[in-house]
Coordinates of C-alpha atoms and ligand atoms in Angstrom, one line a residue:
X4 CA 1.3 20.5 -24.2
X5 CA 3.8 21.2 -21.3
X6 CA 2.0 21.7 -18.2
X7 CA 2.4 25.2 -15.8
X8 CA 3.5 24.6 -12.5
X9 CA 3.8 27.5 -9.7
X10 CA 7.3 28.2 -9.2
X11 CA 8.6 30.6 -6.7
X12 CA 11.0 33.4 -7.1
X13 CA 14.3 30.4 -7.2
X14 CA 12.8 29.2 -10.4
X15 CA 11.8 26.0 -8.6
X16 CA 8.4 24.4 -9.1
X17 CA 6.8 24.6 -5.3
X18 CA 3.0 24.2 -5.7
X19 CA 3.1 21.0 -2.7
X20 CA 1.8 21.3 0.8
X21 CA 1.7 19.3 3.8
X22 CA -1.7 17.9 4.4
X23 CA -2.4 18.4 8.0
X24 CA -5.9 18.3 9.5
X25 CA -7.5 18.3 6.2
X26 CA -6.1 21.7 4.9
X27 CA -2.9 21.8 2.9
X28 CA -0.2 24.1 4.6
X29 CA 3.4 25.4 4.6
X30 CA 5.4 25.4 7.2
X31 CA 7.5 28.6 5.8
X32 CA 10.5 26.5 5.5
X33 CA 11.4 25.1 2.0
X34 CA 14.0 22.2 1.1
X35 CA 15.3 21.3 -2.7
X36 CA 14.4 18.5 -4.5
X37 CA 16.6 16.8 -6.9
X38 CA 16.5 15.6 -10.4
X39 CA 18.5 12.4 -10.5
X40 CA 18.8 12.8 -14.0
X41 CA 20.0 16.1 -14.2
X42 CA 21.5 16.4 -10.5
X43 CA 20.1 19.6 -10.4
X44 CA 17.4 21.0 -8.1
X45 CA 14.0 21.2 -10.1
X46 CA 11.7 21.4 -7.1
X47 CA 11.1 22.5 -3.4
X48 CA 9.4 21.0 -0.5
X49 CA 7.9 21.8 2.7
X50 CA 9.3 21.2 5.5
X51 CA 7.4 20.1 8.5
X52 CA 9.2 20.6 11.7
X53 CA 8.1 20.0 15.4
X54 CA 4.9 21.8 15.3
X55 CA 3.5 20.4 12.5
X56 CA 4.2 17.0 13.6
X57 CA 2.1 18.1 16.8
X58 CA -0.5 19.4 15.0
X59 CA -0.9 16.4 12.6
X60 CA -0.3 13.5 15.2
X61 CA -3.7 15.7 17.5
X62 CA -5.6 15.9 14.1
X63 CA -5.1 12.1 13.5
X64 CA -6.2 11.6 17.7
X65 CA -9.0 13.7 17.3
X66 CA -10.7 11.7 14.0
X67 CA -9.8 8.4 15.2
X68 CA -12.8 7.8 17.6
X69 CA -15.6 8.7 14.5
X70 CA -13.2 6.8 11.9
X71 CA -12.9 4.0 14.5
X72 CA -16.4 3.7 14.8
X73 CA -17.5 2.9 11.1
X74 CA -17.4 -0.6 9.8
X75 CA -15.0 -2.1 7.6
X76 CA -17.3 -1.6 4.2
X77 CA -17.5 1.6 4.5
X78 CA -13.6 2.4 5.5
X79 CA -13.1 0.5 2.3
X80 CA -15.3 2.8 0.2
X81 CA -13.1 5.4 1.3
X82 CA -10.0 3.3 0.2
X83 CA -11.7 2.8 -3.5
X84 CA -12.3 5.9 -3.8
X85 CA -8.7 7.0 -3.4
X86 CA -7.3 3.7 -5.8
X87 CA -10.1 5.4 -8.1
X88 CA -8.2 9.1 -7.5
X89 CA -4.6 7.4 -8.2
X90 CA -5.7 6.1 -11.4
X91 CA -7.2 9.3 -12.9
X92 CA -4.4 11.3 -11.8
X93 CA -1.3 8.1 -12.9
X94 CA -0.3 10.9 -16.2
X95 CA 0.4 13.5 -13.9
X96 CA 1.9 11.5 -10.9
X97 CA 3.6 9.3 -12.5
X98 CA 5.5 12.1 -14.5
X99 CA 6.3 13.8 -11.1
X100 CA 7.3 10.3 -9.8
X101 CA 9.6 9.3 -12.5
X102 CA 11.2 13.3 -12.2
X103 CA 11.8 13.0 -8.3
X104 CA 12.8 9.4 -8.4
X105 CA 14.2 8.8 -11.5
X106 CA 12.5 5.3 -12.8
X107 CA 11.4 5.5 -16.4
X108 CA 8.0 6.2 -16.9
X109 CA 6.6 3.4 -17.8
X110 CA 7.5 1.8 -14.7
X111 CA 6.1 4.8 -12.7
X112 CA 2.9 3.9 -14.4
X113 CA 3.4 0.8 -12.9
X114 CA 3.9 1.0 -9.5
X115 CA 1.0 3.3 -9.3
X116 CA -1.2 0.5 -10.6
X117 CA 0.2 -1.4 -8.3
X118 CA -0.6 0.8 -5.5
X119 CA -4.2 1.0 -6.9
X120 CA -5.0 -2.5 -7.6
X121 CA -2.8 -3.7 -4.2
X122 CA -4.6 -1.2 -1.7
X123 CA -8.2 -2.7 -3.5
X124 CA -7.1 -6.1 -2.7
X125 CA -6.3 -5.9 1.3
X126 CA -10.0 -4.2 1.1
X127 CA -11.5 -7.5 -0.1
X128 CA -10.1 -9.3 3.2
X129 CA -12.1 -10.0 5.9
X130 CA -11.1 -10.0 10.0
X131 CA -14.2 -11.7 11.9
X132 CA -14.0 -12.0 15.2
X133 CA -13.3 -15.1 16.0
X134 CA -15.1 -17.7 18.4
X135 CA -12.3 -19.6 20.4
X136 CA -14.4 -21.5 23.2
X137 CA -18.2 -22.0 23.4
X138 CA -19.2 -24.7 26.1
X139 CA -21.6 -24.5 28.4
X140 CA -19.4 -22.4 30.8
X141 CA -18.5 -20.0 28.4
X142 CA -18.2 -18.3 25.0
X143 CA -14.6 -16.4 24.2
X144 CA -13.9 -14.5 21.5
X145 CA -11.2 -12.9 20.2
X146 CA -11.5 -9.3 18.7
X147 CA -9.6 -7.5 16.4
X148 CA -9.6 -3.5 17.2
X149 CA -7.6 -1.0 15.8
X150 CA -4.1 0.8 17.5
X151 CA -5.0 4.6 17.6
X152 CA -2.4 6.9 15.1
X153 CA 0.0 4.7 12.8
X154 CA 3.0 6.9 11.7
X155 CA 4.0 5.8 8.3
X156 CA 7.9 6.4 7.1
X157 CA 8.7 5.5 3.6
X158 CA 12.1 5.1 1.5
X159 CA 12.6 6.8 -1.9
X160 CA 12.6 4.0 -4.3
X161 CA 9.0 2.9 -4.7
X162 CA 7.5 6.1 -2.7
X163 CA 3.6 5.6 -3.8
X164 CA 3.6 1.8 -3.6
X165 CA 5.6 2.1 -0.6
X166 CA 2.8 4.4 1.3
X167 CA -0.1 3.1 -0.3
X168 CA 0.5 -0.3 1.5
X169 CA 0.8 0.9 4.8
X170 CA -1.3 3.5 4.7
X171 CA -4.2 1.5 3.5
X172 CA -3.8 -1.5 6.0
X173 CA -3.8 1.7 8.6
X174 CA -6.6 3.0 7.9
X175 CA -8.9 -0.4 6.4
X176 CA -8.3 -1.8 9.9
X177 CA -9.7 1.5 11.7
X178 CA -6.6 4.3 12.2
X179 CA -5.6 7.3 11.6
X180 CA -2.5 8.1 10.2
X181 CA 0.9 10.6 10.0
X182 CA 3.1 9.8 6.5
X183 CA 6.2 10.7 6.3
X184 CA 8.0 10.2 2.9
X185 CA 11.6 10.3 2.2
X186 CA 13.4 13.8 1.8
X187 CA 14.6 12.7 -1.9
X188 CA 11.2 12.0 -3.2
X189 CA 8.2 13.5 -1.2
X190 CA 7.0 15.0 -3.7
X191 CA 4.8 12.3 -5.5
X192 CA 3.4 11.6 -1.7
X193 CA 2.5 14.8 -1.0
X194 CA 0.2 14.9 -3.9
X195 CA -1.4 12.0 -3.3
X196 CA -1.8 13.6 0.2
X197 CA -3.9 16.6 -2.0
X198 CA -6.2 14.0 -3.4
X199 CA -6.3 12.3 0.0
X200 CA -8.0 15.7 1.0
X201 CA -10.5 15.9 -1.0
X202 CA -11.6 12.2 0.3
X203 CA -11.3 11.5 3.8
X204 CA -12.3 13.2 6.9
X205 CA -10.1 15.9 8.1
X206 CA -7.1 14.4 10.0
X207 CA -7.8 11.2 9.2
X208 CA -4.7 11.0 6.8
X209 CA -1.8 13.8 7.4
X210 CA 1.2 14.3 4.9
X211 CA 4.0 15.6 5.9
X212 CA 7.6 16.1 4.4
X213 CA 10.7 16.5 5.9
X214 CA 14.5 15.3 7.1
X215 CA 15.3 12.0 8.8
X216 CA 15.0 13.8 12.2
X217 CA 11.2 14.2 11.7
X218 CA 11.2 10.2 11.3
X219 CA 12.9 9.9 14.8
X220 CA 10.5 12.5 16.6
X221 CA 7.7 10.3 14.9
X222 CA 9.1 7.5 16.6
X223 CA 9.1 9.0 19.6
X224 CA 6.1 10.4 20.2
X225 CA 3.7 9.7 22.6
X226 CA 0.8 10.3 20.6
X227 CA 1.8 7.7 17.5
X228 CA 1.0 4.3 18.4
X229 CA 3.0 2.2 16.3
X230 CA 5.3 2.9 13.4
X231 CA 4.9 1.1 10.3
X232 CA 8.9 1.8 8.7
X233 CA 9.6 0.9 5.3
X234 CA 13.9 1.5 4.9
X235 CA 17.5 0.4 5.2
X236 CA 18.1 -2.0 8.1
X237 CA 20.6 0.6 10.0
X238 CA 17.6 2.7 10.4
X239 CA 15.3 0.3 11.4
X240 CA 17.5 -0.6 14.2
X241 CA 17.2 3.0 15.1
X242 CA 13.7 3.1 14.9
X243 CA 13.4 0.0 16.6
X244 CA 15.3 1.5 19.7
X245 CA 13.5 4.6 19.9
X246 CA 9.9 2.9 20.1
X247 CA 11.1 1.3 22.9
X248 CA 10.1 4.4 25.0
X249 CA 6.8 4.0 24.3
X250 CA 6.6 0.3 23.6
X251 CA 5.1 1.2 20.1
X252 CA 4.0 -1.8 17.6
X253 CA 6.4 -1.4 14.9
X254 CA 6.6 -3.0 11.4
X255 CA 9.6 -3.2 10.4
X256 CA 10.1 -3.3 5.8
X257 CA 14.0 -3.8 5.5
X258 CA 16.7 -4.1 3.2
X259 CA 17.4 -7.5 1.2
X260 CA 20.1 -9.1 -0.2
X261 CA 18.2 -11.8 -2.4
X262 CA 19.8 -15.0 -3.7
X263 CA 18.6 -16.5 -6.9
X264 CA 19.8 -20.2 -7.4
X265 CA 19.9 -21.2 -10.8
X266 CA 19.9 -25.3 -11.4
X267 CA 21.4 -27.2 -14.8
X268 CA 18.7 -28.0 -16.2
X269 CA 17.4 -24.3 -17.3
X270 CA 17.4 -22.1 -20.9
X271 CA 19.9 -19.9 -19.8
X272 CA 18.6 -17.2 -22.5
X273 CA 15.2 -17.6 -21.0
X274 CA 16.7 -17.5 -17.3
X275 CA 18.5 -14.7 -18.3
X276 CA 15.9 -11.8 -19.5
X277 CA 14.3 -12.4 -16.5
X278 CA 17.2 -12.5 -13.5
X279 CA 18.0 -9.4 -15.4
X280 CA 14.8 -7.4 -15.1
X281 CA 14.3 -8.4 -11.6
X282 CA 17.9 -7.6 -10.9
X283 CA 17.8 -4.0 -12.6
X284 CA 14.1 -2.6 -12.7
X285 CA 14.4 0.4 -10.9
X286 CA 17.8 1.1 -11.5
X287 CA 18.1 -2.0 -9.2
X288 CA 16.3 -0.1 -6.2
X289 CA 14.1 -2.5 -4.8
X290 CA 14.1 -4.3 -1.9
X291 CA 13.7 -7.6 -3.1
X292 CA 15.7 -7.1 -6.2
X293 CA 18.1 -9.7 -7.5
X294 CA 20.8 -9.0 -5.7
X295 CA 23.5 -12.2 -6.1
X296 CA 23.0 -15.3 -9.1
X297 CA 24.3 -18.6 -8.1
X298 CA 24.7 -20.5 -10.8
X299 CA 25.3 -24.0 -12.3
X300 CA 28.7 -24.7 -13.4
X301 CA 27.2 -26.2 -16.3
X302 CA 25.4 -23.4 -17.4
X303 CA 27.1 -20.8 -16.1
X304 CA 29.4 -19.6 -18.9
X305 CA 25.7 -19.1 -20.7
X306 CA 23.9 -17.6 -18.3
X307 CA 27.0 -14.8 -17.6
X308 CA 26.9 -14.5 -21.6
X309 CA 23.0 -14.1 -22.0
X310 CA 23.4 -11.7 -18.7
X311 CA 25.9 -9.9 -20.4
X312 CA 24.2 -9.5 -23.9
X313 CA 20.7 -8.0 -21.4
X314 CA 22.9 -5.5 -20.2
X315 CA 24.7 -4.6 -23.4
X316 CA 21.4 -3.6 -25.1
X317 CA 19.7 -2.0 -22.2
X318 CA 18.5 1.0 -23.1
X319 CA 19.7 4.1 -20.3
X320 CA 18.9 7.5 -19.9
X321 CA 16.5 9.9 -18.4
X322 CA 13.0 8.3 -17.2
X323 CA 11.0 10.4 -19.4
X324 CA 12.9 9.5 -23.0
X325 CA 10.3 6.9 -24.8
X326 CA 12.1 3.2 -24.9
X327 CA 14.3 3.8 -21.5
X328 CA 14.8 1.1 -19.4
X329 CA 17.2 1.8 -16.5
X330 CA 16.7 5.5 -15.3
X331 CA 19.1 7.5 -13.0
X332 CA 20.2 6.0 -9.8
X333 CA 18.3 8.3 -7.2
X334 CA 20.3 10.6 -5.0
X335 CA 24.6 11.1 -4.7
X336 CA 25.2 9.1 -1.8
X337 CA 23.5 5.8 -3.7
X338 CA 25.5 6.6 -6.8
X339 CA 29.1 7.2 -4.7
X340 CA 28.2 4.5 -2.7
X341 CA 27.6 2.2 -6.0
X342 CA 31.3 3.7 -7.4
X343 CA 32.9 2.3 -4.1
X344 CA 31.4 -1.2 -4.5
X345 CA 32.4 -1.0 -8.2
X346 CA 36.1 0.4 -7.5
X347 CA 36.1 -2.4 -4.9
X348 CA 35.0 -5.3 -7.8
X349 CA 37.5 -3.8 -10.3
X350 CA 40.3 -4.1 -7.4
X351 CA 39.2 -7.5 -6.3
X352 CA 39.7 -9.2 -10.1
X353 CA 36.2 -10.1 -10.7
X354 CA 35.7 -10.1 -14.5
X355 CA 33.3 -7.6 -15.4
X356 CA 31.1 -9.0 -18.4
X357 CA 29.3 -6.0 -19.5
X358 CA 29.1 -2.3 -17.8
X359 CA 31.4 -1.3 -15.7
X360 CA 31.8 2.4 -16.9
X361 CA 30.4 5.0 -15.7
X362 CA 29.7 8.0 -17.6
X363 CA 30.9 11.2 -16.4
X364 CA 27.9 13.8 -15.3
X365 CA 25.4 15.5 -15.6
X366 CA 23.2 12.9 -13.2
X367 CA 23.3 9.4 -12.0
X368 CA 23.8 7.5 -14.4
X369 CA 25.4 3.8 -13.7
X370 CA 25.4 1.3 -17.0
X371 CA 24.1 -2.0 -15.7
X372 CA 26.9 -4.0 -15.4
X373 CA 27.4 -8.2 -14.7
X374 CA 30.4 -9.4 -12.8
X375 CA 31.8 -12.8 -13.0
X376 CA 34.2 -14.9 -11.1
X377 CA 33.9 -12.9 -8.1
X378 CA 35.0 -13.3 -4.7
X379 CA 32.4 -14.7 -2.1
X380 CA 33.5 -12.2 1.0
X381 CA 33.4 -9.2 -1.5
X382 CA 31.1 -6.2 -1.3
X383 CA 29.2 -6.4 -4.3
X384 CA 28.7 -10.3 -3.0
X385 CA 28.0 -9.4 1.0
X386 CA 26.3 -6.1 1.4
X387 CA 23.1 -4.7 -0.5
X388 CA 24.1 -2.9 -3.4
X389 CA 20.7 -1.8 -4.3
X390 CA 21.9 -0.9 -7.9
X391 CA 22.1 -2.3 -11.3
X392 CA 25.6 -4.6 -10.3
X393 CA 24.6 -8.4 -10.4
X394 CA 27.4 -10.8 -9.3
X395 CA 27.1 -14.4 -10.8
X396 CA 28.6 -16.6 -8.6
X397 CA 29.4 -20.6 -9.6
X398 CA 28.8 -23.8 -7.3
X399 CA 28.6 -27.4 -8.1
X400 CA 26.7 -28.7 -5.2
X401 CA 23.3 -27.2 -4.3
X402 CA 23.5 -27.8 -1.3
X403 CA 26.5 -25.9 -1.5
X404 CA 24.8 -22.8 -3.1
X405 CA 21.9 -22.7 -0.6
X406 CA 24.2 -22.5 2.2
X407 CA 25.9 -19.5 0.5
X408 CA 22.4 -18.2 -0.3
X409 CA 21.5 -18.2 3.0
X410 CA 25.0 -17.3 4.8
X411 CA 23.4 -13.6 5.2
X412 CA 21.9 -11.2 8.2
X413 CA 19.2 -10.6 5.6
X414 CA 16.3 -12.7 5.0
X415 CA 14.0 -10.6 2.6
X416 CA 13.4 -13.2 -0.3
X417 CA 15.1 -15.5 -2.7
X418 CA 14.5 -17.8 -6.0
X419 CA 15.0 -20.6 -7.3
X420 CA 14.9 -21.7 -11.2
X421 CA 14.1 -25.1 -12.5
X422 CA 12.1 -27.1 -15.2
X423 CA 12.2 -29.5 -12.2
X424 CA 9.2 -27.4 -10.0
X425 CA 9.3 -30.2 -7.4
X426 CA 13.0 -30.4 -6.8
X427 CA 13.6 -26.6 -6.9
X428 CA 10.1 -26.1 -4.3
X429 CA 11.6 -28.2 -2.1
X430 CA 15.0 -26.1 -2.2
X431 CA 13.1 -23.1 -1.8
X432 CA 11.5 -23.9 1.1
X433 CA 15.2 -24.1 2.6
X434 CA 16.0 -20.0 2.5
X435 CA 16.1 -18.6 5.1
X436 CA 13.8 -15.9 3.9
X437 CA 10.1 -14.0 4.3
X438 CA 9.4 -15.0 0.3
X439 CA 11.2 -18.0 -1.9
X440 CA 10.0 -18.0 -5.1
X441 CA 10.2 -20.7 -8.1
X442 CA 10.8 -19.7 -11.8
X443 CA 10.1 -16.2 -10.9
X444 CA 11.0 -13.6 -8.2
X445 CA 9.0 -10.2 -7.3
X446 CA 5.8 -11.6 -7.7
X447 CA 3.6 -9.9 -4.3
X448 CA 0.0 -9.4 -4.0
X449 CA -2.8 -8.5 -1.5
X450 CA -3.7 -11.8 0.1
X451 CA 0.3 -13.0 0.4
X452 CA 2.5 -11.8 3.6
X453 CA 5.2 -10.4 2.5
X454 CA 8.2 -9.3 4.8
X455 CA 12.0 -10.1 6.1
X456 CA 13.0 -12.9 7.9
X457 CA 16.5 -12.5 10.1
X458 CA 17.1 -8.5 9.8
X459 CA 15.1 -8.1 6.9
X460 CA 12.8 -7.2 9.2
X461 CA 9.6 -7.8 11.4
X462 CA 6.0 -8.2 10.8
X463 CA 4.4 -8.3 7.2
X464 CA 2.7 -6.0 5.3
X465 CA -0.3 -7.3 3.3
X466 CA -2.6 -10.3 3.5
X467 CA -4.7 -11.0 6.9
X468 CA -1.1 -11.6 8.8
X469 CA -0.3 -7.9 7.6
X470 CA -3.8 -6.2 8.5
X471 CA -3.6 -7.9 12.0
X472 CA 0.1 -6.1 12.4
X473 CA -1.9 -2.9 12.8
X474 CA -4.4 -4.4 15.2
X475 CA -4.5 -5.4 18.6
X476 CA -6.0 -8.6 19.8
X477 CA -8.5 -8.4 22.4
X478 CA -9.9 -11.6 24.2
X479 CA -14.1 -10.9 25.6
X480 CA -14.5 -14.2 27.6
X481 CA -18.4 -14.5 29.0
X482 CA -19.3 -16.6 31.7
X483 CA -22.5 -17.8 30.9
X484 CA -23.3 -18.5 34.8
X485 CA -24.9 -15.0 36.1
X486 CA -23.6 -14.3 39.0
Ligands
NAD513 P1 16.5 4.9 4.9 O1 16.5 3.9 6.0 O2 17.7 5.8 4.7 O3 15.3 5.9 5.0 C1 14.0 5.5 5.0 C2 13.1 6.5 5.7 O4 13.5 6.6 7.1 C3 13.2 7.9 5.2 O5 11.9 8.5 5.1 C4 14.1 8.7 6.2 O6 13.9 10.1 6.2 C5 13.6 8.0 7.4 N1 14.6 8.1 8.6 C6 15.9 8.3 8.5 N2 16.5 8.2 9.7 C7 15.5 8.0 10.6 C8 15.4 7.8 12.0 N3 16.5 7.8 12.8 N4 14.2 7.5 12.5 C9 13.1 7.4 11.8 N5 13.1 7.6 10.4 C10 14.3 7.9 9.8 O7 16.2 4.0 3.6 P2 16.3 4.5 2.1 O8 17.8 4.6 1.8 O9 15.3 5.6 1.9 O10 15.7 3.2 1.3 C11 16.4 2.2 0.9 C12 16.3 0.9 1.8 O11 15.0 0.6 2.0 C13 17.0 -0.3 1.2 O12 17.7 -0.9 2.2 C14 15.8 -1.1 0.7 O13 16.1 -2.5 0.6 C15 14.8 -0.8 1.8 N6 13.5 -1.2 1.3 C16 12.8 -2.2 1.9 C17 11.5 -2.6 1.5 C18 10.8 -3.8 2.1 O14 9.6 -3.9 1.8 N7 11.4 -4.6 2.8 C19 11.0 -1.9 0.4 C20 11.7 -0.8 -0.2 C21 12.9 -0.5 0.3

């Protein structure tokens, strides 16, 4: 059975609030959400201006001292509880997720699991203080203590996952925290901030929605004490300039443009299903997709075909139809922007394998499409097209490909694919990248950094490396000799 939702007089559904000091709120301004696979409104959002990001940012000061105070079990407790909230409310989020987004629904499922079972991990880590001289002088320690009020932005292509990282290294490690999520999907967020609520202490976790300009007065603000940003690398830079005026720590989660080098000696069927799921799940909206196949000349005629045939009997359509595998892409300036790149491959002479047209409206649709025989200085091949459009580029000399691999400002990840495992680790550990991968690409967890090299970014999220990003370190060094 359909489920009610409280609409207002526009027809819209509107029953979300910003979670500020423990209560959920309006602000009295509203702003429309969009269905990617209808491009029509279906839902409206709070919009938190000025004042609410005052309000929330002295509700997150004044909890931090108690929340500060209790131990690391019993901050994780809280945590649990929460993964335990996601996964009795995934139906219901994960259809909300999959109808702001776009994603099918299965894969909404999934990245709330994720969330769940990625936040319990980083609660399993352990940050002792550490001894780093005992003589008979002295004893030094270093000390781990938390920043204060972590503001958390986040993208719109993996928007639970995306907060649930950050946001549970924040407040593990003994912060407080102000999350913003994108202005395309805050929707999912902002329920999670309702169940949230009915967890922590008041103001230990505030939700609040609104334009990119509440991200920059986030970044701004003198009562946030570091920014954990999860977004395009353009914005980064911005956010990186405007903590400056406040020296804030920042972590820094940016965009990717992921080689995957593909040796002779692979199945290139085998190869093949998987390049193509990591290169389209998501619509091809992730970070650390796929985003450019150097392969073989030996195998690549196969690999393009057994590309080609993935893509031809991809399933797309809206998220919620049973058996869809590549949703909407999620807002009108990704889609134009993915037209461009592919008007731009259709001028250049590339020879598109499979895909290529796009239907006409309603929604976002793109077909995934594989392009061979493409130029190396072309878009599709040098920026981040974060859609399902995979170029398949040839070499002949490895050496050759993991110089192109790595002749790139970003630095997110990369792959490479072998029976060989010792030959292909040892290329791997060449890119120029936070993550290289063998026979597999995607693959994060809990204990494992993960994070841009070059202007992928700075710091990592997860693992003891990440929980330390939203630490400082302070040295106690004792004298033993009383004065
Ligand atoms: P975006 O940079 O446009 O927006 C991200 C967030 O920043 C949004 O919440 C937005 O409102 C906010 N924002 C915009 N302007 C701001 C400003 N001046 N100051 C502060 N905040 C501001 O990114 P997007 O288009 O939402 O996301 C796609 C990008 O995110 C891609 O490049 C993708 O690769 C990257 N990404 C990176 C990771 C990672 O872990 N490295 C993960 C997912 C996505």
């Amino acid at each position: 059975m359909a489920v009610q939702h409280a609409s207002d007089d526009t027809g819209l559904r509107s029953d979300f609030f910003l979670l500020i000091d423990g209560e959920l709120v309006t602000s009295g301004r509203w702003f429309d959400v969009i269905d990617p696979a209808t491009g029509a409104p279906f839902a409206r959002s709070p919009e938190a201006g000025r004042a609410e990001l005052d309000r929330a940012v002295a509700a997150a000061r004044r909890a931090f001292p108690a929340w500060s105070a209790l131990s690391f079990e019993e901050r994780a407790a809280y945590i649990r509880r929460l993964c335990d909230a996601l996964r009795k409310h995934q139906d219901e989020l994960a259809e909300l997720l999959t109808r702001e987004q776009g994603k099918p629904v299965g894969q909404s499922r999934d990245e709330i699991t994720r969330a769940a079972t990625q936040s319990e991990g980083m609660t399993k880590i352990q940050i002792p203080v550490e001894t780093l001289v005992d003589d008979l002088e002295r004893h030094i320690e270093l000390h781990y203590v938390p920043l204060g009020v972590v503001g958390i932005i986040t993208p719109w292509n993996a928007p639970i996952n995306l907060a649930a990282g950050p946001l549970t290294a924040a407040l593990y490690t003994g912060n407080t925290a102000v999350l913003k999520p994108s202005p395309y999907t805050p929707l999912s967020t902002l329920k999670v901030g309702e169940l949230a609520r009915e967890i922590f202490p008041a103001g230990v976790v505030n939700v609040l929605a609104g334009g990119n300009d509440l991200g920059q007065w986030m970044t701004e603000h003198p009562g946030i004490d570091k920014i954990s940003f999860t977004g395009s690398v353009a914005t980064g830079k911005k956010v990186m300039a405007a903590a400056a005026g406040t020296l804030k720590r920042i972590t820094l989660e940016l965009g990717g443009n992921d080689a995957a080098i593909v040796l002779e000696d692979v199945d290139p069927k085998s190869v093949a299903r998987k390049l193509f799921f990591a290169a389209t799940v998501n619509c091809g909206q992730v970070c650390m997709a796929v985003k450019r196949i150097y392969a073989h000349e030996s195998i690549y005629d196969a690999l393009c075909e057994a590309l080609a045939d993935e893509a031809r009997n991809a399933k797309v359509g809206p998220g919620m139809e049973p058996g869809v595998q590549i949703g909407p892409i999620q807002n009108r300036m990704q889609y134009e922007k993915l037209l461009g790149i592919l008007e731009d491959t259709k001028r250049s002479g590339a020879r598109i394998l499979a895909g290529g047209e796009v239907p006409k409206g309603p929604g976002y649709f793109f077909p995934p499409t594989i392009v061979a025989d493409i130029d190396e200085n072309s878009r599709l091949v040098q920026e981040e097209q974060f859609g399902p459009i995979v170029p398949v580029l040839k070499f002949s000399d490895v050496e050759d490909a993991i110089r192109r691999a790595n002749a790139t400002r970003y630095g997110l990840a990369g792959s490479v694919w072998s029976r060989d495992i010792a030959r292909a680790t040892a290329i791997a550990a060449r890119l120029e990248v936070g993550t290289a991968w063998v026979n597999q690409h995607r693959a994060t967890s809990a204990f494992v950094p993960f994070g841009g090299a070059k202007e992928s970014g700075i710091g990592r999220q997860y693992s003891i490396l990440g929980l330390k990003g939203y630490m400082e370190p302070r040295v106690v060094s004792v004298l033993k000799q009383v004065p």
